[in-house]
Amino acid sequence: VIQYGPGGPLARADEVLARVEAREAEVKSLKGEGRLTVDSPQARGTVTMLVAVEEGGRLHLETLDFFGKPMAVLVSDGARFGLFQ
């Protein structure tokens, strides 16, 4: 059984686009976690990276070491920024 959601099935591309744009307009913030890999002549390694962004230019980036401890934190309120390393 396919669950189409409250709007029912989508038959045309313009319907899909309209629904995506409507949902996109509701997004106020995003949070995520990923892996950042660096492979350069000076260094090589992978760290965990936490990212959070919010309307108004607010930003929080954090890199964690192998043990989950913060290595660097960059934050901004949209006008100023701070960096802890």
mmCIF file of C-alpha atoms in Angstrom:
data_model
loop_
_atom_site.group_PDB
_atom_site.id
_atom_site.type_symbol
_atom_site.label_atom_id
_atom_site.label_comp_id
_atom_site.label_asym_id
_atom_site.label_seq_id
_atom_site.Cartn_x
_atom_site.Cartn_y
_atom_site.Cartn_z
ATOM 1 C CA VAL A 1 0.000 0.000 0.000
ATOM 2 C CA ILE A 2 1.439 3.372 -1.005
ATOM 3 C CA GLN A 3 0.926 6.256 1.436
ATOM 4 C CA TYR A 4 0.706 9.514 -0.523
ATOM 5 C CA GLY A 5 0.135 11.836 2.416
ATOM 6 C CA PRO A 6 -2.605 14.411 2.939
ATOM 7 C CA GLY A 7 -2.314 15.895 -0.574
ATOM 8 C CA GLY A 8 -2.755 12.604 -2.397
ATOM 9 C CA PRO A 9 -0.681 11.333 -5.334
ATOM 10 C CA LEU A 10 1.269 13.725 -7.544
ATOM 11 C CA ALA A 11 0.778 13.450 -11.304
ATOM 12 C CA ARG A 12 2.543 16.545 -12.703
ATOM 13 C CA ALA A 13 5.945 18.145 -12.165
ATOM 14 C CA ASP A 14 4.425 21.552 -11.353
ATOM 15 C CA GLU A 15 2.475 19.933 -8.487
ATOM 16 C CA VAL A 16 5.678 18.462 -7.081
ATOM 17 C CA LEU A 17 7.462 21.811 -7.373
ATOM 18 C CA ALA A 18 4.596 23.690 -5.698
ATOM 19 C CA ARG A 19 4.559 21.267 -2.728
ATOM 20 C CA VAL A 20 8.340 21.376 -2.343
ATOM 21 C CA GLU A 21 8.365 25.189 -2.412
ATOM 22 C CA ALA A 22 5.538 25.343 0.148
ATOM 23 C CA ARG A 23 7.412 23.028 2.533
ATOM 24 C CA GLU A 24 10.708 24.807 1.913
ATOM 25 C CA ALA A 25 9.139 28.111 2.990
ATOM 26 C CA GLU A 26 8.366 26.544 6.395
ATOM 27 C CA VAL A 27 12.002 25.682 7.169
ATOM 28 C CA LYS A 28 13.487 27.981 9.825
ATOM 29 C CA SER A 29 16.591 26.022 10.845
ATOM 30 C CA LEU A 30 18.682 22.987 9.963
ATOM 31 C CA LYS A 31 20.969 20.758 12.021
ATOM 32 C CA GLY A 32 23.251 18.005 10.839
ATOM 33 C CA GLU A 33 26.286 15.873 11.529
ATOM 34 C CA GLY A 34 28.836 14.634 9.046
ATOM 35 C CA ARG A 35 32.410 13.609 8.497
ATOM 36 C CA LEU A 36 35.035 15.984 7.124
ATOM 37 C CA THR A 37 38.046 14.357 5.464
ATOM 38 C CA VAL A 38 41.235 16.281 4.701
ATOM 39 C CA ASP A 39 43.990 14.862 2.505
ATOM 40 C CA SER A 40 46.675 17.478 1.845
ATOM 41 C CA PRO A 41 50.482 17.508 1.678
ATOM 42 C CA GLN A 42 50.591 18.910 5.239
ATOM 43 C CA ALA A 43 48.004 16.698 6.945
ATOM 44 C CA ARG A 44 45.524 13.895 6.505
ATOM 45 C CA GLY A 45 42.592 12.842 8.641
ATOM 46 C CA THR A 46 38.874 12.750 9.303
ATOM 47 C CA VAL A 47 36.851 14.583 11.946
ATOM 48 C CA THR A 48 33.190 14.729 12.887
ATOM 49 C CA MET A 49 31.511 18.028 12.095
ATOM 50 C CA LEU A 50 28.317 19.378 13.662
ATOM 51 C CA VAL A 51 26.457 22.093 11.750
ATOM 52 C CA ALA A 52 23.455 24.208 12.771
ATOM 53 C CA VAL A 53 22.044 27.141 10.798
ATOM 54 C CA GLU A 54 19.039 29.328 11.535
ATOM 55 C CA GLU A 55 17.182 32.218 9.937
ATOM 56 C CA GLY A 56 18.852 35.577 10.417
ATOM 57 C CA GLY A 57 22.343 34.348 9.569
ATOM 58 C CA ARG A 58 22.922 32.408 12.786
ATOM 59 C CA LEU A 59 25.510 29.666 12.389
ATOM 60 C CA HIS A 60 27.230 27.088 14.602
ATOM 61 C CA LEU A 61 30.035 24.871 13.249
ATOM 62 C CA GLU A 62 31.859 22.464 15.510
ATOM 63 C CA THR A 63 34.601 19.935 14.767
ATOM 64 C CA LEU A 64 35.097 17.015 17.143
ATOM 65 C CA ASP A 65 38.206 14.909 17.621
ATOM 66 C CA PHE A 66 38.342 11.106 17.659
ATOM 67 C CA PHE A 67 37.093 11.065 21.270
ATOM 68 C CA GLY A 68 34.158 13.442 20.612
ATOM 69 C CA LYS A 69 35.773 16.471 22.241
ATOM 70 C CA PRO A 70 35.506 19.873 20.509
ATOM 71 C CA MET A 71 38.572 20.871 18.487
ATOM 72 C CA ALA A 72 37.156 24.101 17.074
ATOM 73 C CA VAL A 73 33.868 25.991 17.306
ATOM 74 C CA LEU A 74 32.775 28.798 14.990
ATOM 75 C CA VAL A 75 29.589 30.713 15.804
ATOM 76 C CA SER A 76 27.899 33.731 14.246
ATOM 77 C CA ASP A 77 24.790 35.762 15.045
ATOM 78 C CA GLY A 78 24.644 37.116 11.505
ATOM 79 C CA ALA A 79 26.691 40.223 12.274
ATOM 80 C CA ARG A 80 29.593 39.045 14.462
ATOM 81 C CA PHE A 81 31.462 35.764 14.766
ATOM 82 C CA GLY A 82 33.509 33.991 17.372
ATOM 83 C CA LEU A 83 36.085 31.233 16.972
ATOM 84 C CA PHE A 84 37.346 28.883 19.664
ATOM 85 C CA GLN A 85 40.275 26.712 18.709
#
